[in-house]
Tab-separated table of C-alpha atoms in Angstrom:
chain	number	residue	atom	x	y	z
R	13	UNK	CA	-13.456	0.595	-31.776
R	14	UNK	CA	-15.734	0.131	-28.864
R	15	UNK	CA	-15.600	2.244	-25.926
R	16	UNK	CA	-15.148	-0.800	-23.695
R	17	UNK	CA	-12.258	-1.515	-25.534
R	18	UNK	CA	-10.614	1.869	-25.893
R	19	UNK	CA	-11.031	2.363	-22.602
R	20	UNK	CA	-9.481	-1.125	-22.142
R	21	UNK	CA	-6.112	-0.320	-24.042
R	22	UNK	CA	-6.121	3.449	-21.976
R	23	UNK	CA	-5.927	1.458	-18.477
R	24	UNK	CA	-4.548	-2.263	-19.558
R	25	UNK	CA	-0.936	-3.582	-20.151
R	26	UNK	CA	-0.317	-3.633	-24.074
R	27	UNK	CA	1.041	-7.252	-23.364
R	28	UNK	CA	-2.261	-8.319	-22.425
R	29	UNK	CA	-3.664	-10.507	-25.029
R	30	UNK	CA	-7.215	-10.422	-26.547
R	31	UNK	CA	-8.856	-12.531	-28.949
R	32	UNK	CA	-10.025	-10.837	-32.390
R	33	UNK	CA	-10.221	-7.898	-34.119
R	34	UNK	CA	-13.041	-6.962	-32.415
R	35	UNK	CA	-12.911	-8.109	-28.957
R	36	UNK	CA	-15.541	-9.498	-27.055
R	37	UNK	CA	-17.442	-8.612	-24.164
R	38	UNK	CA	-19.266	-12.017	-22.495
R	39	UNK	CA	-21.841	-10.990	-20.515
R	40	UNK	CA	-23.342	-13.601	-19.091
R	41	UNK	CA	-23.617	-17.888	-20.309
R	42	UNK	CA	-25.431	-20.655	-19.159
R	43	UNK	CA	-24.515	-24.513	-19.804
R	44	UNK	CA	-22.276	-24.739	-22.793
R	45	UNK	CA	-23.245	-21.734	-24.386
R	46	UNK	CA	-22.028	-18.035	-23.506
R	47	UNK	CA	-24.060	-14.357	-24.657
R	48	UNK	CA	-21.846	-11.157	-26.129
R	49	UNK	CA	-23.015	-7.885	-25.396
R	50	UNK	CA	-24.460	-7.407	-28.408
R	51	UNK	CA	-26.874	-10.524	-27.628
R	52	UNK	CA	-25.007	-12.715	-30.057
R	53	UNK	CA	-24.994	-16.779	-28.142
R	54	UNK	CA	-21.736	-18.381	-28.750
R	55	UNK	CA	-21.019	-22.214	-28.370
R	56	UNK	CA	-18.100	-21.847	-26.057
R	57	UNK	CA	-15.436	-24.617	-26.630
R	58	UNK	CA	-13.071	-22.583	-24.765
R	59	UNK	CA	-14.535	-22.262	-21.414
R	60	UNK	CA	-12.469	-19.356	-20.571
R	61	UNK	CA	-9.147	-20.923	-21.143
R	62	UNK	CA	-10.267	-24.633	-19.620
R	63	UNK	CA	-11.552	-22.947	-16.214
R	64	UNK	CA	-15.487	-23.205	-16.780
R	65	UNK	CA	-14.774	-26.965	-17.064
R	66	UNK	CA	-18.377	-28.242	-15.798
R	67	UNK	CA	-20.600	-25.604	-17.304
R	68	UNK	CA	-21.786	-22.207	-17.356
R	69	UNK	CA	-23.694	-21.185	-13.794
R	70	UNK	CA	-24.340	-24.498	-13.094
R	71	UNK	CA	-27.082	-24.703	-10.640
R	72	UNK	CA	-25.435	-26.179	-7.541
R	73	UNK	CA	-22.188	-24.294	-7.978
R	74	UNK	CA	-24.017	-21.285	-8.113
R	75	UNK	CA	-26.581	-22.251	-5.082
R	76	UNK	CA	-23.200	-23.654	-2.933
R	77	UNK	CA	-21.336	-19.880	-3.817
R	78	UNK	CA	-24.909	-17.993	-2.436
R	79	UNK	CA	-25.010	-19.381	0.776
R	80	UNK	CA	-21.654	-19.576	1.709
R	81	UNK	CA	-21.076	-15.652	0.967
R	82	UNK	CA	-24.423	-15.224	2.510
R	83	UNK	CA	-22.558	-17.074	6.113
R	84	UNK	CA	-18.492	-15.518	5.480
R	85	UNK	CA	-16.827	-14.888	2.268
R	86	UNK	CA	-13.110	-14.889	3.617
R	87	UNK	CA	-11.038	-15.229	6.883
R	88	UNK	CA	-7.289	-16.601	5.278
R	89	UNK	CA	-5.327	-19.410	6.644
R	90	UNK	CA	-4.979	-18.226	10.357
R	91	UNK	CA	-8.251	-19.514	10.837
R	92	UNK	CA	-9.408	-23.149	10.812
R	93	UNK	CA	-11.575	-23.590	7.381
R	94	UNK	CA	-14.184	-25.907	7.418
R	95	UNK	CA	-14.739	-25.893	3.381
R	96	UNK	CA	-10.986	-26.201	2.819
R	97	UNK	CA	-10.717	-28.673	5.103
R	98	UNK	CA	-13.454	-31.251	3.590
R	99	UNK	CA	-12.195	-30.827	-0.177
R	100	UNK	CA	-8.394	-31.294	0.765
R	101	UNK	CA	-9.354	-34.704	1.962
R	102	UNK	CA	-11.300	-35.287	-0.749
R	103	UNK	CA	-8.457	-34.526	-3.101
R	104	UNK	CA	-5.527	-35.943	-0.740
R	105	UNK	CA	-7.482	-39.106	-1.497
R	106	UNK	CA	-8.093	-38.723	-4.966
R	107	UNK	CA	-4.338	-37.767	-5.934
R	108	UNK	CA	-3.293	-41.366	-5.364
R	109	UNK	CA	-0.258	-40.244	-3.455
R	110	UNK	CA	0.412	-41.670	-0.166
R	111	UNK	CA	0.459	-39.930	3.163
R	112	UNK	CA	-0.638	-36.429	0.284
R	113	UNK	CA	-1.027	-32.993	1.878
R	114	UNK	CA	-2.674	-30.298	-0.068
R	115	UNK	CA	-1.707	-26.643	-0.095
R	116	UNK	CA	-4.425	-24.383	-1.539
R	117	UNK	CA	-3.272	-21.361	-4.191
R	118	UNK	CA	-5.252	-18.620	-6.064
R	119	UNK	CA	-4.079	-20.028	-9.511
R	120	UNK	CA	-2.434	-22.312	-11.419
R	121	UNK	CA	1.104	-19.956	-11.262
R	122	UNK	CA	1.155	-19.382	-7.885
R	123	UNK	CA	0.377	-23.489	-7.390
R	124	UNK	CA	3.728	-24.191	-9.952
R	125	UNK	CA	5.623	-21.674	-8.041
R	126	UNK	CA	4.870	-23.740	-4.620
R	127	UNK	CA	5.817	-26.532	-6.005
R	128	UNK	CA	9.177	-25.322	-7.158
R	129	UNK	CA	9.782	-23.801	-3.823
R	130	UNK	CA	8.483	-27.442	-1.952
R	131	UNK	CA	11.422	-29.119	-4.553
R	132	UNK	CA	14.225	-26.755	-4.219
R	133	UNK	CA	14.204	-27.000	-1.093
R	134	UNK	CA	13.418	-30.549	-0.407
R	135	UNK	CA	16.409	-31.124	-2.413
R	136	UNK	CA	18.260	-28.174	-1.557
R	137	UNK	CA	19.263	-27.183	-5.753
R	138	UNK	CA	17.904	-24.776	-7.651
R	139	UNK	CA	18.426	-26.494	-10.629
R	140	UNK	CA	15.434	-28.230	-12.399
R	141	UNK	CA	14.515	-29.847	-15.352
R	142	UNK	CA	11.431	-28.577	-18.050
R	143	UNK	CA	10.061	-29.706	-21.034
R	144	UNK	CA	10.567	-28.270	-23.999
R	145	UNK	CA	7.579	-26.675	-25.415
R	146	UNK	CA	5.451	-26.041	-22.134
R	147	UNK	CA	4.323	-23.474	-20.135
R	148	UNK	CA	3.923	-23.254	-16.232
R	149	UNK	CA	2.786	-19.727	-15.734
R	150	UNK	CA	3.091	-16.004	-15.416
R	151	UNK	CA	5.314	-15.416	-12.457
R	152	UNK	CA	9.067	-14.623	-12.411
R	153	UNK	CA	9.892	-18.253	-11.608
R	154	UNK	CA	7.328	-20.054	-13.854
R	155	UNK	CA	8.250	-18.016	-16.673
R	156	UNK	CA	11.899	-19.223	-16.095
R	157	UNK	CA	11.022	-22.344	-16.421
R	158	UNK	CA	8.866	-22.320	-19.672
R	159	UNK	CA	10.075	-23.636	-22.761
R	160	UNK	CA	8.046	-21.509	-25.028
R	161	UNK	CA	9.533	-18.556	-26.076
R	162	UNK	CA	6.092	-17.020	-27.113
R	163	UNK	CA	5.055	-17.097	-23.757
R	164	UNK	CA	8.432	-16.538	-21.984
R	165	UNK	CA	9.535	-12.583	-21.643
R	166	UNK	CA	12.670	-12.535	-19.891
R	167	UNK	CA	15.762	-15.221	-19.986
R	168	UNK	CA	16.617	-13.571	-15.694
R	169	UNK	CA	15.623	-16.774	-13.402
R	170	UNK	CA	16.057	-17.194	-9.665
R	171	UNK	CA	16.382	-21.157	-10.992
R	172	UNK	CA	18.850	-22.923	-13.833
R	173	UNK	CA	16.418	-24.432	-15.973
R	174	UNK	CA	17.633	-27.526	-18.569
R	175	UNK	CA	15.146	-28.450	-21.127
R	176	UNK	CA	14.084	-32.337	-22.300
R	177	UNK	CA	12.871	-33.749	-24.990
R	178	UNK	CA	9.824	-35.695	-25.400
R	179	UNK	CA	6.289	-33.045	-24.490
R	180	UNK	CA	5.983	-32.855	-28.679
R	181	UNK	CA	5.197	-36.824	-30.451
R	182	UNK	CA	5.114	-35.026	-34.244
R	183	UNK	CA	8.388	-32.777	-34.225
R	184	UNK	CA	12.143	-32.673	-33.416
R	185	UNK	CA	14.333	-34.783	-34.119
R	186	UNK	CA	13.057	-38.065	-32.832
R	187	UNK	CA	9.532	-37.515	-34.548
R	188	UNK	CA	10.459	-39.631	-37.357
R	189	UNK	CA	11.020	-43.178	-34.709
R	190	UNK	CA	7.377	-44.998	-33.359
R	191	UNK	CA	6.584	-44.563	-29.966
R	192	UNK	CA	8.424	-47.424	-28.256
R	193	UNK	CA	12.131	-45.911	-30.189
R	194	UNK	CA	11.073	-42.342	-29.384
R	195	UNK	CA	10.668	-43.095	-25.523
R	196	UNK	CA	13.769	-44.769	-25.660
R	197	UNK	CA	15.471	-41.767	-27.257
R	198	UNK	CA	13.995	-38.905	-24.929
R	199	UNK	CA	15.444	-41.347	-22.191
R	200	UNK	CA	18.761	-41.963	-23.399
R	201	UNK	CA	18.630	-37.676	-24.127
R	202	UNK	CA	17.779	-37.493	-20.273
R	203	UNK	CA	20.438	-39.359	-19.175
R	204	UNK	CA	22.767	-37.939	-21.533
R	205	UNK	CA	21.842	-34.429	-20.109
R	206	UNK	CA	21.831	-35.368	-15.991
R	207	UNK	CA	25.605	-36.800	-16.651
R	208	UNK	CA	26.561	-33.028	-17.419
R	209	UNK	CA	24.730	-31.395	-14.695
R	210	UNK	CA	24.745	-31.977	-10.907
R	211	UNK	CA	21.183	-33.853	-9.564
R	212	UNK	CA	18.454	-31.100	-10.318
R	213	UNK	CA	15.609	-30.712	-7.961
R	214	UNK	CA	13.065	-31.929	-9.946
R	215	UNK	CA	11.220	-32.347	-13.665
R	216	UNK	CA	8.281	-30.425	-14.148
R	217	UNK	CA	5.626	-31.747	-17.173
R	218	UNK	CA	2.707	-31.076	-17.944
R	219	UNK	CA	1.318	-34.658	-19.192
R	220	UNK	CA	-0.505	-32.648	-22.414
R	221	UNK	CA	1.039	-29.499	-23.208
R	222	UNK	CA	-1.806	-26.819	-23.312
R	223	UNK	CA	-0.661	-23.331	-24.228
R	224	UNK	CA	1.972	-25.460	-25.952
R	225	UNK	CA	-1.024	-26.789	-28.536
R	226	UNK	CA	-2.271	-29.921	-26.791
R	227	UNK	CA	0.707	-31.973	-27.339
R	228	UNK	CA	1.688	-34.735	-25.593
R	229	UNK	CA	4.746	-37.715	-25.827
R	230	UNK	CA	3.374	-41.345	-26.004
R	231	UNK	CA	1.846	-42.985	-23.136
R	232	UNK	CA	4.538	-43.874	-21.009
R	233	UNK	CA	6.928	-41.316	-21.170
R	234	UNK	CA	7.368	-39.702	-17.991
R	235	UNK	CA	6.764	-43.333	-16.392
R	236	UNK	CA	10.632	-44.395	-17.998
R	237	UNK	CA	11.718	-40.532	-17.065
R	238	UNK	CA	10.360	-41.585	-13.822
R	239	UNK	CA	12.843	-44.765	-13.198
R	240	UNK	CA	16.084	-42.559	-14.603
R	241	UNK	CA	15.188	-39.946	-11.915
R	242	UNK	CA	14.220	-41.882	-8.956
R	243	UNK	CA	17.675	-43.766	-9.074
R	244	UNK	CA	18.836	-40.475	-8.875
R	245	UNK	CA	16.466	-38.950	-6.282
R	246	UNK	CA	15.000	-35.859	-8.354
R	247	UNK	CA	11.108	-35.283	-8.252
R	248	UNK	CA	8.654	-35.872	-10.436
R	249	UNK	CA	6.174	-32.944	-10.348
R	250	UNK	CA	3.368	-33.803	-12.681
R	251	UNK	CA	1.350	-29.865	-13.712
R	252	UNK	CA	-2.160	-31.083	-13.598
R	253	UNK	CA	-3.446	-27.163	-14.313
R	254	UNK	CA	-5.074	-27.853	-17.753
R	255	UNK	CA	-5.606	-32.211	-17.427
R	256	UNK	CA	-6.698	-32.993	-14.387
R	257	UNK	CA	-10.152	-33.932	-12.989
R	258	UNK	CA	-11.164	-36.145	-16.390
R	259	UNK	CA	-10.927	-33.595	-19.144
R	260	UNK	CA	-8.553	-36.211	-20.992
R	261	UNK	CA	-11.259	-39.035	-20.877
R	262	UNK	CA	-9.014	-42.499	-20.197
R	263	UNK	CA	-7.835	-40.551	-17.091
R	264	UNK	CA	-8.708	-38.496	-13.865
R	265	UNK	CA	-5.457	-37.391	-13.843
R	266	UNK	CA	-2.968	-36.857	-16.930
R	267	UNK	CA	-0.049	-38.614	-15.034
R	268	UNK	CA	-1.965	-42.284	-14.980
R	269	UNK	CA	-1.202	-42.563	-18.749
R	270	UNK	CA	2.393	-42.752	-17.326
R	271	UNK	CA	1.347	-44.942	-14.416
R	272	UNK	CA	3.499	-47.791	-13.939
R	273	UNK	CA	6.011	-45.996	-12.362
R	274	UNK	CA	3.339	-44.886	-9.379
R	275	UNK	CA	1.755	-41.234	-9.059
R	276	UNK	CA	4.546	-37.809	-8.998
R	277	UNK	CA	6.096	-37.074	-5.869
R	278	UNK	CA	3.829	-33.091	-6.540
R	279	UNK	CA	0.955	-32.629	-8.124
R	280	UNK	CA	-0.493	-29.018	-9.292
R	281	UNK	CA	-3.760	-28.439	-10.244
R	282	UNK	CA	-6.108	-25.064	-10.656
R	283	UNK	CA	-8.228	-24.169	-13.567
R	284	UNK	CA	-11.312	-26.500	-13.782
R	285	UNK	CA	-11.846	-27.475	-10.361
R	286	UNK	CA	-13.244	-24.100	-8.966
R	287	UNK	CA	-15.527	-23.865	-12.269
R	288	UNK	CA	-14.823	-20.418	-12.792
R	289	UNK	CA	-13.680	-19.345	-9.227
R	290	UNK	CA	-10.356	-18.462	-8.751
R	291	UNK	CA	-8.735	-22.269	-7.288
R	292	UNK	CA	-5.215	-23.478	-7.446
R	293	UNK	CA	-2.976	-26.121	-5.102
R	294	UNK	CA	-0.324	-28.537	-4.544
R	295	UNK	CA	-0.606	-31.832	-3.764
R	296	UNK	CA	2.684	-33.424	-2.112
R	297	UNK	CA	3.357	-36.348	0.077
R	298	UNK	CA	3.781	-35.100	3.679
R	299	UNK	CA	7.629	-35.571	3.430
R	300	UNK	CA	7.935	-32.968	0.963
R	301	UNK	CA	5.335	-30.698	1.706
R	302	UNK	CA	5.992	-29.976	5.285
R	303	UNK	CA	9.659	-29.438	4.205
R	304	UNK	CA	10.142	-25.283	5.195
R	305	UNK	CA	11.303	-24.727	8.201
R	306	UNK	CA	9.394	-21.026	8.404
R	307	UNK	CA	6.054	-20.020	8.788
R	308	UNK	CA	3.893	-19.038	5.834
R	309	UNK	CA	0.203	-18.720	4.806
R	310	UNK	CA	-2.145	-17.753	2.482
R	311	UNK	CA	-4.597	-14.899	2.144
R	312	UNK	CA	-6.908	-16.158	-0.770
R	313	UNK	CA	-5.799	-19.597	-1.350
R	314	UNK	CA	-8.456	-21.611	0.224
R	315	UNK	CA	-10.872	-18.781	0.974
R	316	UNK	CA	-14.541	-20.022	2.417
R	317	UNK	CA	-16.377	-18.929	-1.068
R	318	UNK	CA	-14.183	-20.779	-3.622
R	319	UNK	CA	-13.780	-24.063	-1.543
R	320	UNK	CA	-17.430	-24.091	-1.441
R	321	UNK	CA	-17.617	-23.856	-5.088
R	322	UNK	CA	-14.944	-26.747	-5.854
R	323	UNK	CA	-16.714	-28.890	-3.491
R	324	UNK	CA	-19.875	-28.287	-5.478
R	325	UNK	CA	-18.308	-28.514	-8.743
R	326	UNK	CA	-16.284	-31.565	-7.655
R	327	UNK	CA	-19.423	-33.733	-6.307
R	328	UNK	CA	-21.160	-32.758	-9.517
R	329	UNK	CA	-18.294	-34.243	-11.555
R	330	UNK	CA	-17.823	-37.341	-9.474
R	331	UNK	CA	-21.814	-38.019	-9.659
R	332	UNK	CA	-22.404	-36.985	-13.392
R	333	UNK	CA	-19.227	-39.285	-14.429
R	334	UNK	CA	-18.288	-36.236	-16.487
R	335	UNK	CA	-14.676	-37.870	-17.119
R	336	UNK	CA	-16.558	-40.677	-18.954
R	337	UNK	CA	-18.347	-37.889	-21.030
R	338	UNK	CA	-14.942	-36.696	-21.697
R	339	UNK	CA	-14.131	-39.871	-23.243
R	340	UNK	CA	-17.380	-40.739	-25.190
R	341	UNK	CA	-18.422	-37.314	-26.370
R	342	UNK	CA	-15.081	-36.045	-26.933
R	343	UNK	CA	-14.349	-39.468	-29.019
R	344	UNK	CA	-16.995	-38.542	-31.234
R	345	UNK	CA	-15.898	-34.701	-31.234
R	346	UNK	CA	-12.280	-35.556	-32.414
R	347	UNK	CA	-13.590	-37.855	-35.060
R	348	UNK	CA	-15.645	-35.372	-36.490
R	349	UNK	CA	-12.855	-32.689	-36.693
R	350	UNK	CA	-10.467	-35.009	-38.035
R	351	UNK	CA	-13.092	-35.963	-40.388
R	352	UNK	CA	-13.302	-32.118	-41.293
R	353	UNK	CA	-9.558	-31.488	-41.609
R	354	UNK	CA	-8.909	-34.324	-44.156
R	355	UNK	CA	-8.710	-32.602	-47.267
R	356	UNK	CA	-7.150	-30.077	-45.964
R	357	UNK	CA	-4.148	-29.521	-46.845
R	358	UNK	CA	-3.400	-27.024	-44.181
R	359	UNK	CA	-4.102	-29.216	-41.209
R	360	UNK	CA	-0.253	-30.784	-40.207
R	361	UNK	CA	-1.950	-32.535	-37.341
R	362	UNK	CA	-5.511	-33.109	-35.454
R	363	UNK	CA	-4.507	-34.477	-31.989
R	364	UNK	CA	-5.452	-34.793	-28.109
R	365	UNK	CA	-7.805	-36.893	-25.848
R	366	UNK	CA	-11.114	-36.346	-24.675
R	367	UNK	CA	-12.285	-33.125	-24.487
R	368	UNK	CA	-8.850	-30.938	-25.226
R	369	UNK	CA	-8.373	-31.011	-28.800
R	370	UNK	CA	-5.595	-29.519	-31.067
R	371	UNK	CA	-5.584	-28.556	-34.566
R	372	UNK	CA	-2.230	-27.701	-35.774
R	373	UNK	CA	-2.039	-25.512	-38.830
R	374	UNK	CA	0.942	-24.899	-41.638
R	375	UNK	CA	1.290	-23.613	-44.677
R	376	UNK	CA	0.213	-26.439	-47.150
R	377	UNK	CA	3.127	-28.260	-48.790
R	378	UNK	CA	5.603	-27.966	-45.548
R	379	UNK	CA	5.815	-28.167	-41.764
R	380	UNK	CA	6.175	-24.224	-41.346
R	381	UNK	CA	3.397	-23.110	-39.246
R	382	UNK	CA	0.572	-20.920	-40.108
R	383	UNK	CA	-0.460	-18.198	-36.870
R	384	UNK	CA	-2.145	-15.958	-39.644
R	385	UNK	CA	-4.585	-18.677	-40.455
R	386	UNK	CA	-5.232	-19.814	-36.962
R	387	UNK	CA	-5.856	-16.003	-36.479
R	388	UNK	CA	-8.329	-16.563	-39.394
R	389	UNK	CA	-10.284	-19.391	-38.542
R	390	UNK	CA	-10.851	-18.101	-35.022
R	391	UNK	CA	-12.190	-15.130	-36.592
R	392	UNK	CA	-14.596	-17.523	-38.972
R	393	UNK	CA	-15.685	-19.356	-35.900
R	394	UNK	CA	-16.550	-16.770	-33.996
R	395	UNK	CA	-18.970	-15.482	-36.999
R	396	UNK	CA	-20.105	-19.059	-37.055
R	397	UNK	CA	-21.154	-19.161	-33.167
R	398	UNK	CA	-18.043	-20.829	-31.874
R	399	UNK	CA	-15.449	-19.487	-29.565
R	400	UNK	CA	-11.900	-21.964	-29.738
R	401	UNK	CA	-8.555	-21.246	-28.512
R	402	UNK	CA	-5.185	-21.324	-29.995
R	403	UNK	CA	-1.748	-21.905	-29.015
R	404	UNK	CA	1.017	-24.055	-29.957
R	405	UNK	CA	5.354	-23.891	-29.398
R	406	UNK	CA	6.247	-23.229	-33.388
R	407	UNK	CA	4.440	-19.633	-33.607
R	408	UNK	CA	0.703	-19.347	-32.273
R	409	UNK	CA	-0.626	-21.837	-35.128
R	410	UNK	CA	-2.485	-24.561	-33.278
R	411	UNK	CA	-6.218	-24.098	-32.252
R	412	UNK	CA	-7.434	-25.668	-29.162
R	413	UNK	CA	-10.809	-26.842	-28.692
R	414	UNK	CA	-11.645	-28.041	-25.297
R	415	UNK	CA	-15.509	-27.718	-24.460
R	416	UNK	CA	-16.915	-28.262	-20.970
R	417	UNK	CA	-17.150	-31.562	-19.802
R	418	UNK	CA	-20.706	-31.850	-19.963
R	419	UNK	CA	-20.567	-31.048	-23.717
R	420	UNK	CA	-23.924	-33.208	-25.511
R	421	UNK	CA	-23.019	-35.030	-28.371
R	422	UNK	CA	-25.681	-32.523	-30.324
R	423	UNK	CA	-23.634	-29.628	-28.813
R	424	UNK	CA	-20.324	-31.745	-30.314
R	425	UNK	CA	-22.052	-32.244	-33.886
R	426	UNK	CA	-22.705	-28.521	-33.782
R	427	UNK	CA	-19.904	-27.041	-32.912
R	428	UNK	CA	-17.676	-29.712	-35.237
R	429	UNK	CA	-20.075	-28.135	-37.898
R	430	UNK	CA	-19.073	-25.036	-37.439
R	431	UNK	CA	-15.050	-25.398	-37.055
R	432	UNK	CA	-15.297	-27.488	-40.559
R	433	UNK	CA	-16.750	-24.372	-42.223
R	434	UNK	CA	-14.394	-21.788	-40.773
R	435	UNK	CA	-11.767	-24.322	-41.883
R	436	UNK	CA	-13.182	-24.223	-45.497
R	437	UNK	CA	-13.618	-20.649	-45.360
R	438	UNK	CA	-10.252	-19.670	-44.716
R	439	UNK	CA	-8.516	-22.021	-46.718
C-alpha cells in the first residue's frame, strides 16, 4: 500500500470510491493524455468523470484562469460579475429556451437540487417524477430522486419520488418491442402512473443515463413524455450534467434528440463546461426561475476564476467545432469497439453516441451482469495505458468510455487497441 493511499483511507470516508487495486495518483496531463506518479502516461478516456471535456491544460483555458486570478479570484453574488455576466448570455442564448435565465452552481448536484427547488415551488408539490435507472447527484434531495440503488444510500426524501420507464432501450419489460411500440408503451406507463398520483412538479431525465451506463430510450422519448405532461402542466427538466455542450455528436444538447416537442422548461448542466474547474447551473425560462419569493445567493457559483475558464473553454469549443469531432471521431471510436467486442461473448451490449460510449458486460450465456469483469478489464486497461470508467443500473458492469472532445482519430485507434486487448485478456 502506498503511503498516499494509507494516509488516504486514515483521513477519507470509507464510502469514497477509488478506482483499482492500486490507486492512482495523476499528477499532472496535457491534451488527451494524463502522467501517474510513478511517470507512467495514460490515454485518459475518462477525463475525470466527463469534466476535462476539451483537454488537458489546454492553452487558453489555462492563460484565461492566470490572468483572471492574477486581477480577483472571488467576490460571490453580492457583487456585479463581469465574467458571469458575459457567459450567462452566451448560454441563455444557446439553451434554446425563450426569455432563459441562468443561475450559476458549484456542481452538477447542487445545479439538480436548484432545479428541484425552482419546480416545487413553481408548482407548489413536492412530488416529482424520475427515471428509472439514473442518477442526479450526491445531496439529500438528488439522492432521493435517483433510481439507482448503487448510488442511492438512504430511502428518507424531503420529495415523493415515482419512477418511469423508458432511460434503458435493452432491458425491462418493454425491451423486447422496436422503438416506435416501446415509446408508445413508456407513454401509456406514464399515463397509467399520473392517473394514480396528484400532478407532480416535474420529470427529471437525463437524455443518456451516465452513471447509469450510457443508456438512453429511442430518440423521441421524452418529446411524447413531453405532450402527456404539458396537458397536464408538470415540467420537463432535461439534466444536461454529463451530455451537454456536443459530447453526444448529432447534438449540442441531449434534449434536441427529443426536439419536436420544443426545449425543457429547466435545463442543468456542470461537468464539461468549466474543463476541469468546478462549474454547475440552471437554465430556466424567466417565469420559473424568478419564482422564490426570498432572497438567496451564491458564494462560489459563478466565482470570477471559473467563469473565466468556461468562457475560454466554451469559445474554444464553439471555434474548434469540437461537437462535430464528437460525431466523426467518436463514429469511428464506437465502430472500432464494437468491432472488438464481437466475439465476445461477454459483451450484452456496445452502445452510446459520440464520444460517451458504453460497454455492458454479463456473464456469457445470460443477461446477468458481470461487475467482477468490468473490475477486470479496467484493471487490464490501465496496464495497457488506458484509463475508462464504469457504471451501469444492474450491478457496476458497464464500462464507460468517453474521451475528450478533441480526441484524434490516431488517439481513437489507440486507445480502441488497447480496450480490445484488455477485453481479450480478461475473458
Amino acid at each position: 500500500m502506498s503511503d498516499l493511499y494509507a494516509r488516504h483511507r486514515a483521513v477519507m470516508p470509507d464510502w469514497l470510491a477509488l478506482y483499482y487495486e492500486e490507486p492512482l495518483e495523476i499528477t499532472h496531463g496535457e491534451g488527451r493524455y494524463v502522467w501517474g506518479a510513478d511517470g507512467t502516461r495514460y490515454l485518459d478516456f475518462f477525463g475525470g468523470i466527463l469534466t476535462t471535456m476539451t483537454a488537458h491544460a489546454l492553452p487558453e483555458v489555462t492563460k484565461a484562469v492566470s490572468e483572471q486570478a492574477g486581477r480577483i479570484i472571488h467576490s460571490s453574488t453580492l457583487y456585479l460579475n463581469r465574467p458571469m455576466v458575459e457567459l450567462a448570455e452566451r448560454i441563455a442564448q444557446l439553451s434554446g429556451i425563450p426569455d432563459a435565465r441562468v443561475f450559476f452552481t458549484t456542481s452538477g448536484t447542487e445545479a439538480n437540487d436548484t432545479a428541484l427547488l425552482l419546480a416545487t415551488t413553481y408548482r407548489r408539490t413536492n412530488t416529482v417524477l424520475a427515471m428509472r435507472n439514473s442518477y442526479h447527484g450526491r445531496s439529500f434531495s438528488t439522492v432521493g430522486i435517483t433510481g439507482n440503488k448503487g448510488w442511492s444510500p438512504t430511502s428518507l426524501s424531503p420529495l415523493q419520488t415515482l419512477y418511469v420507464h423508458g432511460g434503458v432501450r435493452t432491458r425491462g419489460p418493454y425491451a423486447h418491442l422496436d422503438d416506435d411500440a416501446f415509446v408508445a408503451a413508456c407513454v401509456d406507463d406514464l399515463k397509467d402512473l399520473l392517473g394514480h398520483t396528484r400532478p407532480p412538479a416535474a420529470l427529471i431525465a437525463e437524455p443518456v443515463q451516465g452513471v447509469g451506463g450510457f443508456t438512453s430510450p429511442p430518440d423521441g422519448l421524452y418529446a411524447a413524455f413531453r405532450e402527456v405532461l404539458r396537458e397536464r402542466g408538470i415540467l420537463w427538466i432535461a439534466d444536461e450534467v454529463q451530455t451537454g455542450w456536443g459530447r453526444t455528436g448529432d447534438h449540442f444538447w441531449g434534449w434536441q434528440a427529443h426536439a419536436r416537442s420544443g426545449p425543457p422548461d429547466i435545463v442543468t448542466f456542470a461537468k464539461g463546461i468549466g474543463n476541469g474547474m468546478s462549474v454547475g447551473g440552471v437554465i430556466a425560462r424567466a417565469e420559473i426561475m424568478n419564482c422564490l419569493d426570498s432572497n438567496s445567493i451564491s458564494t462560489f457559483g459563478g466565482t470570477q476564476v471559473t467563469m473565466a475558464a468556461a468562457l475560454a473553454n466554451l469559445t474554444y469549443l464553439l471555434e474548434h467545432d469540437l461537437q462535430g469531432n464528437a460525431r466523426r471521431v467518436g463514429g469511428l471510436l464506437i465502430e472500432r469497439v464494437r468491432a472488438a467486442a464481437a466475439q465476445d461473448p461477454g459483451v450484452r451490449e456496445v452502445r452510446g453516441r459520440g464520444l460517451m460510449i458504453g460497454v455492458e458486460l454479463v456473464r456469457p450465456g445470460t443477461d446477468e451482469a458481470d461487475p467482477d469483469r468490468a473490475a477486470a478489464v479496467l484493471e487490464a486497461a490501465r496496464d495497457g495505458g488506458l484509463l475508462i470508467g464504469k457504471g451501469g443500473g444492474h450491478a457496476t458492469s458497464a464500462l464507460r468510455v468517453a474521451p475528450p472532445l478533441t480526441l484524434t482519430v490516431a488517439e481513437a485507434e489507440e486507445g480502441a487497441a488497447i480496450l480490445d486487448s484488455a477485453l481479450r485478456n480478461t475473458r
